[in-house]
Amino acid sequence: MVKIAFIGGTGLASISGLEVTQRQAVETPYGAPSGELTIGKLAGREVVFLARHGEHHTLPPHRVNYRANLWALHSVGVEQIIAVAAVGGITAAMGPAQVAIPDQIIDYTHSREATFYDGGDQPVEHVDFSYPYTETLRQKLLKAAQGVDFSVLAGATYGATQGPRLESAAEIIRMQRDGCDLVGMTGMPEAVLARELGVDYACCAVVANWAAGCTEGVITMAEIEQTLELGMQRVRQLLTRVVSEL
Ligand code: HPA
């Protein structure tokens, strides 16, 4: 049976409804992942959960050990990953609490360990990344979305920024010119590392706030947290549905 994993982002440090059967600490050649893998049953199916920022949300986006996380999931037999990501909304359709399944990425991150092909004896492979998310997995999410009571947008370009600070208004204007609909801090190198390992990967993005400069005033953590409460309720509904349909 194909094993599915969820990587939970800001606002999703655990999955309600998950009957936990095991917690597994995994060591990898790249060091420790963000925390133990939580293995359990959701809608009668075995799933694996990993909190990207650690159990107590102490790891900022640039300090997440993406290589260890992906390696650990792969090492326990995970073949499909749905990554949950809180994002800022840039284009008009991406208002607070909107859920979207992105289909493209632009990478603005830097100085992150972004590949498993990092020297040593192994021959370098340049993986294809034309379509960064696995289309079959995206389609499963979109099919599950037909059975929920909120709208899920099918397609968006995710701009991955370095963080942990939010962006300046001018940076968001540039990102919009580049074609970004969403801005988040963790989409890369997570997606490419999954590709390098041959693991299917799709993202379930939840808008936490309008991106910098898209509204008057500044962005507050209080606003983000409040919006994410509703947003993550939606995500939980969608994830449970997708698992039950697999
Ligand atoms: N920018 C980057 N990442 C984010 C944002 C944002 O506005 N909101 C939630 N994650």
XYZ file of C-alpha atoms and ligand atoms in Angstrom:
256
model
C 0.000 0.000 0.000
C 1.291 3.448 -0.883
C 2.198 5.273 2.275
C 1.067 8.851 2.518
C 2.558 11.556 4.714
C 1.484 15.032 5.700
C 3.984 17.714 6.544
C 2.221 20.192 8.776
C 3.148 23.849 8.720
C 2.278 26.863 10.850
C -1.115 26.240 12.456
C -1.027 22.480 11.904
C 1.252 20.850 14.471
C -0.966 17.774 14.725
C -3.904 16.222 12.927
C -7.126 15.820 14.847
C -8.800 12.503 14.156
C -5.460 10.772 13.712
C -5.361 7.612 15.843
C -1.699 7.544 16.743
C -0.172 4.072 16.768
C 3.519 4.876 16.890
C 6.040 7.672 17.228
C 9.298 7.058 15.484
C 12.555 8.979 15.877
C 14.610 8.643 12.685
C 18.288 9.523 12.295
C 19.397 10.400 8.788
C 22.755 11.035 7.075
C 21.701 14.711 7.137
C 20.994 14.892 10.847
C 17.736 14.914 12.736
C 14.371 15.754 11.191
C 12.121 18.404 12.740
C 10.755 15.847 15.194
C 9.527 12.313 15.558
C 7.373 10.868 12.820
C 3.851 10.313 14.067
C 2.340 7.240 12.510
C -1.339 6.509 12.801
C -4.663 5.904 11.134
C -6.805 8.542 9.534
C -10.085 7.496 7.926
C -8.936 3.878 8.322
C -5.679 4.372 6.445
C -2.141 4.471 7.691
C -0.618 7.938 7.434
C 2.567 9.556 8.663
C 2.671 13.070 10.067
C 5.615 15.380 10.586
C 5.433 18.888 12.047
C 7.783 20.944 9.850
C 8.603 23.541 12.489
C 8.895 21.040 15.333
C 6.296 20.026 17.872
C 6.416 23.415 19.603
C 6.973 25.496 16.477
C 10.533 26.448 17.356
C 12.227 25.957 13.972
C 12.135 28.987 11.673
C 11.779 28.269 7.939
C 15.483 28.756 7.155
C 16.524 26.386 9.974
C 14.238 23.496 9.027
C 16.366 20.496 8.067
C 14.465 19.821 4.856
C 16.876 17.112 3.744
C 16.507 15.185 6.998
C 12.719 15.552 6.897
C 12.401 14.241 3.366
C 14.969 11.506 3.923
C 13.231 10.341 7.094
C 9.834 10.110 5.415
C 11.291 8.281 2.435
C 13.163 5.890 4.725
C 9.928 4.671 6.336
C 8.404 3.958 2.937
C 6.452 7.151 2.262
C 5.618 7.493 -1.422
C 3.292 10.490 -1.362
C 3.589 13.722 0.584
C 0.975 16.398 1.000
C 2.653 19.479 2.388
C 0.494 21.955 4.241
C 1.710 25.528 4.037
C 0.474 28.807 5.460
C 1.016 31.543 2.888
C 0.370 35.183 2.133
C -2.089 35.972 -0.651
C -0.870 38.197 -3.495
C -3.418 38.010 -6.315
C -7.095 38.917 -5.988
C -8.485 35.395 -5.589
C -6.100 34.575 -2.737
C -7.918 36.173 0.189
C -7.575 35.138 3.851
C -8.492 31.478 4.605
C -8.549 30.586 0.904
C -7.208 27.107 0.206
C -5.245 26.591 -3.016
C -3.352 23.733 -4.642
C -0.380 25.404 -6.356
C 0.994 24.134 -9.628
C 4.153 26.215 -9.974
C 6.985 27.550 -7.832
C 9.426 30.427 -8.021
C 12.314 30.059 -5.590
C 13.645 33.206 -3.894
C 15.301 31.358 -1.005
C 19.056 31.267 -0.529
C 21.711 29.550 1.581
C 19.595 26.448 2.230
C 20.761 22.851 1.796
C 18.700 22.348 -1.318
C 19.877 19.081 -2.847
C 20.883 15.511 -2.089
C 23.439 15.786 -4.933
C 25.963 17.650 -2.881
C 29.321 16.245 -3.951
C 30.914 13.044 -2.733
C 31.193 9.957 -4.910
C 27.724 9.809 -6.270
C 27.159 10.994 -9.865
C 25.157 14.217 -10.095
C 21.659 14.043 -11.441
C 19.851 17.146 -12.634
C 16.231 16.334 -11.874
C 13.476 17.659 -14.073
C 11.493 20.309 -12.205
C 9.375 21.768 -15.032
C 6.254 20.871 -13.071
C 7.372 20.988 -9.430
C 4.289 19.298 -7.964
C 3.125 15.781 -8.797
C 0.097 16.240 -11.011
C -1.613 12.947 -10.048
C -1.463 13.889 -6.364
C -2.694 17.423 -7.085
C -5.639 15.899 -8.940
C -6.462 13.692 -5.933
C -6.593 16.782 -3.750
C -8.769 18.582 -6.269
C -11.136 15.634 -6.530
C -11.441 15.511 -2.733
C -12.093 19.257 -2.826
C -15.341 18.607 -4.683
C -16.740 17.076 -1.495
C -16.010 19.922 0.914
C -18.075 23.013 1.675
C -15.502 25.664 0.787
C -13.769 26.572 -2.439
C -10.340 25.224 -3.304
C -8.430 26.987 -6.068
C -6.843 24.689 -8.603
C -3.536 26.208 -9.573
C -1.344 29.027 -8.334
C 2.287 30.010 -8.437
C 3.958 29.768 -5.035
C 6.846 32.172 -4.436
C 9.196 30.781 -1.787
C 10.971 33.460 0.251
C 13.734 33.155 2.801
C 12.009 34.536 5.886
C 11.612 34.513 8.765
C 10.716 38.157 8.243
C 7.728 38.954 6.085
C 8.320 40.725 2.779
C 8.450 44.412 1.962
C 5.634 45.839 -0.146
C 8.082 46.361 -3.018
C 9.177 42.726 -2.871
C 5.539 41.658 -3.174
C 5.043 43.980 -6.174
C 8.059 42.350 -7.798
C 6.740 38.876 -6.978
C 3.377 39.765 -8.483
C 5.149 40.965 -11.652
C 7.000 37.659 -11.697
C 3.670 35.820 -11.660
C 3.438 34.727 -8.020
C -0.051 34.282 -6.557
C 1.108 33.156 -3.119
C 4.111 33.781 -0.923
C 5.437 31.357 1.672
C 8.728 30.465 3.315
C 8.895 26.670 3.238
C 7.909 25.516 -0.244
C 11.554 25.264 -1.248
C 13.700 23.227 -1.080
C 11.038 20.808 0.213
C 9.463 20.251 -3.212
C 12.718 19.629 -5.060
C 14.058 17.264 -2.400
C 10.909 15.169 -2.766
C 11.497 15.127 -6.523
C 15.115 14.049 -6.054
C 13.932 11.111 -3.937
C 11.190 10.202 -6.398
C 8.457 10.864 -3.830
C 5.149 12.311 -5.055
C 4.628 15.762 -3.593
C 1.772 18.265 -3.619
C 1.054 21.354 -1.556
C -2.122 22.375 0.189
C -1.671 26.109 0.713
C -3.805 28.127 3.112
C -3.816 31.903 2.961
C -3.090 33.368 6.389
C -3.019 37.052 5.391
C -2.897 39.415 2.453
C 0.756 39.790 1.520
C 2.681 42.946 2.431
C 1.313 46.112 0.848
C -1.845 44.410 -0.486
C -3.917 46.112 2.212
C -3.447 49.232 4.271
C -1.555 48.745 7.489
C 0.868 46.096 8.600
C 0.582 42.350 9.050
C 0.172 41.109 12.605
C 0.735 37.641 14.060
C -2.667 37.934 15.763
C -4.349 38.338 12.368
C -2.403 35.405 10.952
C -3.280 33.123 13.872
C -6.949 34.031 13.760
C -7.244 33.385 10.024
C -5.330 30.141 10.268
C -7.830 28.752 12.752
C -10.470 28.696 10.055
C -7.957 27.856 7.327
C -6.618 24.792 9.130
C -10.131 23.558 9.954
C -10.632 23.546 6.192
C -7.352 21.777 5.585
C -8.199 19.042 8.105
C -11.482 18.461 6.311
C -9.747 18.245 2.951
C -6.987 15.927 4.184
C -9.432 13.517 5.815
C -11.431 13.435 2.611
C -8.406 12.855 0.407
C -7.220 9.974 2.584
C -10.624 8.319 2.596
C -10.706 8.517 -1.214
C -7.230 7.108 -1.811
N 4.792 35.915 3.527
C 5.543 34.798 3.601
N 5.141 33.712 4.247
C 3.942 33.730 4.840
C 3.120 34.861 4.805
C 3.558 36.005 4.105
O 2.882 37.043 4.029
N 2.000 34.558 5.508
C 2.149 33.274 5.942
N 3.326 32.776 5.543
